[in-house]
Amino acid sequence: MLTILPLLACLLAIDPPAGYDPRPLLDAIRAKESGGHPDPANAVGDAGKALGPYQIHRSYWLDAVTFDKTLGGRYEDVRDQAYAERVILAYWRRYAPAWDAQTLARIHNGGPKGATRNSTLQYWHDVRSRMR
């Protein structure tokens, strides 16, 4: 049974709709997470538990690289914006039941079930206010 779980997870993954452009959302999340930092690549938050321009935690990164083996790298690589964005997209493919901005932002903030948590609503409002 345990060997079937990774295969099942891949089959249940939801890819973004054709033509979906995550750039406005990614830019808004980056602005929310590290917009005020003079060097976002070196931003550290949550008492040292989150790194980079998107403030990614080690468990988030590990979920993404376990799901998408092509990511490779080390946790510290989330300091690089392009790599961090690949991690985020893999995380969303793994956990997002839908590819709308609110769902994705809330999952980024609150984990796999973040889209259903009341605690992520204010985060979504903050991100939405930064979207162009």
PDB file of C-alpha atoms in Angstrom, residues 1-126:
ATOM      1  CA  MET A   1       0.000   0.000   0.000  1.00  0.00           C
ATOM      2  CA  LEU A   2       2.778   2.454   0.856  1.00  0.00           C
ATOM      3  CA  THR A   3       4.307   2.089  -2.608  1.00  0.00           C
ATOM      4  CA  ILE A   4       0.972   2.998  -4.198  1.00  0.00           C
ATOM      5  CA  LEU A   5       0.607   6.292  -2.317  1.00  0.00           C
ATOM      6  CA  PRO A   6       3.213   8.291  -4.306  1.00  0.00           C
ATOM      7  CA  LEU A   7       1.665   7.095  -7.568  1.00  0.00           C
ATOM      8  CA  LEU A   8      -1.806   7.994  -6.338  1.00  0.00           C
ATOM      9  CA  ALA A   9      -0.604  11.457  -5.300  1.00  0.00           C
ATOM     10  CA  CYS A  10       0.752  12.083  -8.807  1.00  0.00           C
ATOM     11  CA  LEU A  11      -2.485  10.942 -10.401  1.00  0.00           C
ATOM     12  CA  LEU A  12      -4.534  13.254  -8.186  1.00  0.00           C
ATOM     13  CA  ALA A  13      -2.315  16.268  -8.845  1.00  0.00           C
ATOM     14  CA  ILE A  14      -4.076  19.086 -10.637  1.00  0.00           C
ATOM     15  CA  ASP A  15      -2.136  20.990 -13.261  1.00  0.00           C
ATOM     16  CA  PRO A  16      -2.895  24.636 -13.960  1.00  0.00           C
ATOM     17  CA  PRO A  17      -5.421  25.314 -16.708  1.00  0.00           C
ATOM     18  CA  ALA A  18      -3.983  25.952 -20.155  1.00  0.00           C
ATOM     19  CA  GLY A  19      -2.860  29.546 -20.438  1.00  0.00           C
ATOM     20  CA  TYR A  20      -2.921  30.191 -16.686  1.00  0.00           C
ATOM     21  CA  ASP A  21      -0.432  32.924 -15.786  1.00  0.00           C
ATOM     22  CA  PRO A  22       0.665  32.742 -12.145  1.00  0.00           C
ATOM     23  CA  ARG A  23       2.901  35.861 -12.440  1.00  0.00           C
ATOM     24  CA  PRO A  24       0.489  38.426 -10.920  1.00  0.00           C
ATOM     25  CA  LEU A  25      -0.178  36.136  -7.960  1.00  0.00           C
ATOM     26  CA  LEU A  26       3.479  35.224  -7.464  1.00  0.00           C
ATOM     27  CA  ASP A  27       4.438  38.915  -7.546  1.00  0.00           C
ATOM     28  CA  ALA A  28       1.751  39.752  -4.989  1.00  0.00           C
ATOM     29  CA  ILE A  29       2.790  36.914  -2.682  1.00  0.00           C
ATOM     30  CA  ARG A  30       6.435  37.983  -2.926  1.00  0.00           C
ATOM     31  CA  ALA A  31       5.449  41.570  -2.095  1.00  0.00           C
ATOM     32  CA  LYS A  32       3.446  40.375   0.906  1.00  0.00           C
ATOM     33  CA  GLU A  33       6.152  38.005   2.154  1.00  0.00           C
ATOM     34  CA  SER A  34       9.299  40.093   1.660  1.00  0.00           C
ATOM     35  CA  GLY A  35       8.337  43.345  -0.058  1.00  0.00           C
ATOM     36  CA  GLY A  36       9.874  45.519   2.597  1.00  0.00           C
ATOM     37  CA  HIS A  37      13.139  43.619   2.849  1.00  0.00           C
ATOM     38  CA  PRO A  38      16.131  45.397   1.261  1.00  0.00           C
ATOM     39  CA  ASP A  39      17.469  42.048  -0.032  1.00  0.00           C
ATOM     40  CA  PRO A  40      14.546  39.608  -0.441  1.00  0.00           C
ATOM     41  CA  ALA A  41      16.831  36.694  -1.337  1.00  0.00           C
ATOM     42  CA  ASN A  42      18.275  36.953   2.161  1.00  0.00           C
ATOM     43  CA  ALA A  43      14.984  37.514   3.945  1.00  0.00           C
ATOM     44  CA  VAL A  44      14.512  35.250   6.954  1.00  0.00           C
ATOM     45  CA  GLY A  45      11.199  35.069   8.777  1.00  0.00           C
ATOM     46  CA  ASP A  46       9.205  33.167  11.349  1.00  0.00           C
ATOM     47  CA  ALA A  47      12.103  33.160  13.802  1.00  0.00           C
ATOM     48  CA  GLY A  48      14.465  31.690  11.207  1.00  0.00           C
ATOM     49  CA  LYS A  49      12.046  29.042   9.943  1.00  0.00           C
ATOM     50  CA  ALA A  50      11.286  30.638   6.540  1.00  0.00           C
ATOM     51  CA  LEU A  51      13.686  31.747   3.822  1.00  0.00           C
ATOM     52  CA  GLY A  52      13.805  33.851   0.704  1.00  0.00           C
ATOM     53  CA  PRO A  53      11.509  36.175  -1.183  1.00  0.00           C
ATOM     54  CA  TYR A  54       8.507  33.874  -0.691  1.00  0.00           C
ATOM     55  CA  GLN A  55       9.305  32.919   2.928  1.00  0.00           C
ATOM     56  CA  ILE A  56       9.258  29.172   2.284  1.00  0.00           C
ATOM     57  CA  HIS A  57       9.513  26.780   5.220  1.00  0.00           C
ATOM     58  CA  ARG A  58      11.588  23.612   5.039  1.00  0.00           C
ATOM     59  CA  SER A  59       8.472  21.379   5.272  1.00  0.00           C
ATOM     60  CA  TYR A  60       6.883  23.221   2.300  1.00  0.00           C
ATOM     61  CA  TRP A  61      10.064  22.771   0.252  1.00  0.00           C
ATOM     62  CA  LEU A  62      10.297  19.099   1.237  1.00  0.00           C
ATOM     63  CA  ASP A  63       6.684  18.494   0.187  1.00  0.00           C
ATOM     64  CA  ALA A  64       7.388  20.071  -3.193  1.00  0.00           C
ATOM     65  CA  VAL A  65      10.665  18.262  -3.925  1.00  0.00           C
ATOM     66  CA  THR A  66       9.194  14.947  -2.800  1.00  0.00           C
ATOM     67  CA  PHE A  67       6.309  15.489  -5.201  1.00  0.00           C
ATOM     68  CA  ASP A  68       8.421  16.790  -8.105  1.00  0.00           C
ATOM     69  CA  LYS A  69      11.811  15.084  -8.130  1.00  0.00           C
ATOM     70  CA  THR A  70      13.004  17.315 -10.997  1.00  0.00           C
ATOM     71  CA  LEU A  71      13.313  20.225  -8.546  1.00  0.00           C
ATOM     72  CA  GLY A  72      16.383  18.810  -6.833  1.00  0.00           C
ATOM     73  CA  GLY A  73      18.426  21.353  -4.955  1.00  0.00           C
ATOM     74  CA  ARG A  74      18.810  22.156  -1.283  1.00  0.00           C
ATOM     75  CA  TYR A  75      16.409  23.946   1.010  1.00  0.00           C
ATOM     76  CA  GLU A  76      18.642  27.026   1.007  1.00  0.00           C
ATOM     77  CA  ASP A  77      18.030  27.331  -2.748  1.00  0.00           C
ATOM     78  CA  VAL A  78      14.591  28.818  -2.006  1.00  0.00           C
ATOM     79  CA  ARG A  79      16.461  32.092  -1.582  1.00  0.00           C
ATOM     80  CA  ASP A  80      16.645  32.189  -5.391  1.00  0.00           C
ATOM     81  CA  GLN A  81      13.410  33.622  -6.789  1.00  0.00           C
ATOM     82  CA  ALA A  82      13.242  31.412  -9.901  1.00  0.00           C
ATOM     83  CA  TYR A  83      13.879  28.219  -7.933  1.00  0.00           C
ATOM     84  CA  ALA A  84      11.411  29.263  -5.219  1.00  0.00           C
ATOM     85  CA  GLU A  85       8.742  29.812  -7.868  1.00  0.00           C
ATOM     86  CA  ARG A  86       9.284  26.299  -9.219  1.00  0.00           C
ATOM     87  CA  VAL A  87       8.888  24.988  -5.654  1.00  0.00           C
ATOM     88  CA  ILE A  88       5.653  26.946  -5.204  1.00  0.00           C
ATOM     89  CA  LEU A  89       4.208  25.682  -8.486  1.00  0.00           C
ATOM     90  CA  ALA A  90       5.033  22.086  -7.536  1.00  0.00           C
ATOM     91  CA  TYR A  91       3.422  22.600  -4.108  1.00  0.00           C
ATOM     92  CA  TRP A  92       0.296  24.002  -5.732  1.00  0.00           C
ATOM     93  CA  ARG A  93       0.157  21.127  -8.235  1.00  0.00           C
ATOM     94  CA  ARG A  94       0.305  18.764  -5.289  1.00  0.00           C
ATOM     95  CA  TYR A  95      -2.282  20.403  -3.040  1.00  0.00           C
ATOM     96  CA  ALA A  96      -4.493  22.887  -4.889  1.00  0.00           C
ATOM     97  CA  PRO A  97      -7.984  21.588  -5.651  1.00  0.00           C
ATOM     98  CA  ALA A  98      -8.451  24.564  -7.997  1.00  0.00           C
ATOM     99  CA  TRP A  99      -6.179  27.096  -9.669  1.00  0.00           C
ATOM    100  CA  ASP A 100      -7.760  30.350  -8.583  1.00  0.00           C
ATOM    101  CA  ALA A 101      -5.721  33.062  -6.911  1.00  0.00           C
ATOM    102  CA  GLN A 102      -7.499  32.884  -3.565  1.00  0.00           C
ATOM    103  CA  THR A 103      -7.077  29.125  -3.205  1.00  0.00           C
ATOM    104  CA  LEU A 104      -3.419  29.226  -4.229  1.00  0.00           C
ATOM    105  CA  ALA A 105      -2.497  32.151  -1.969  1.00  0.00           C
ATOM    106  CA  ARG A 106      -4.208  30.585   1.025  1.00  0.00           C
ATOM    107  CA  ILE A 107      -2.465  27.244   0.427  1.00  0.00           C
ATOM    108  CA  HIS A 108       0.878  29.039   0.191  1.00  0.00           C
ATOM    109  CA  ASN A 109       0.211  30.635   3.553  1.00  0.00           C
ATOM    110  CA  GLY A 110      -1.622  27.889   5.407  1.00  0.00           C
ATOM    111  CA  GLY A 111      -0.361  24.619   3.990  1.00  0.00           C
ATOM    112  CA  PRO A 112      -2.220  21.866   2.165  1.00  0.00           C
ATOM    113  CA  LYS A 113      -5.570  22.733   3.773  1.00  0.00           C
ATOM    114  CA  GLY A 114      -4.926  26.462   3.918  1.00  0.00           C
ATOM    115  CA  ALA A 115      -7.702  27.275   1.477  1.00  0.00           C
ATOM    116  CA  THR A 116     -10.239  26.069   4.049  1.00  0.00           C
ATOM    117  CA  ARG A 117      -8.758  27.743   7.119  1.00  0.00           C
ATOM    118  CA  ASN A 118     -10.217  30.981   8.402  1.00  0.00           C
ATOM    119  CA  SER A 119      -6.747  31.961   9.564  1.00  0.00           C
ATOM    120  CA  THR A 120      -5.646  32.471   5.934  1.00  0.00           C
ATOM    121  CA  LEU A 121      -8.427  34.872   4.920  1.00  0.00           C
ATOM    122  CA  GLN A 122      -6.589  38.019   6.002  1.00  0.00           C
ATOM    123  CA  TYR A 123      -3.477  36.810   4.176  1.00  0.00           C
ATOM    124  CA  TRP A 124      -5.564  36.440   1.004  1.00  0.00           C
ATOM    125  CA  HIS A 125      -6.968  39.973   1.427  1.00  0.00           C
ATOM    126  CA  ASP A 126      -3.427  41.331   1.806  1.00  0.00           C
TER     127      ASP A 126
END
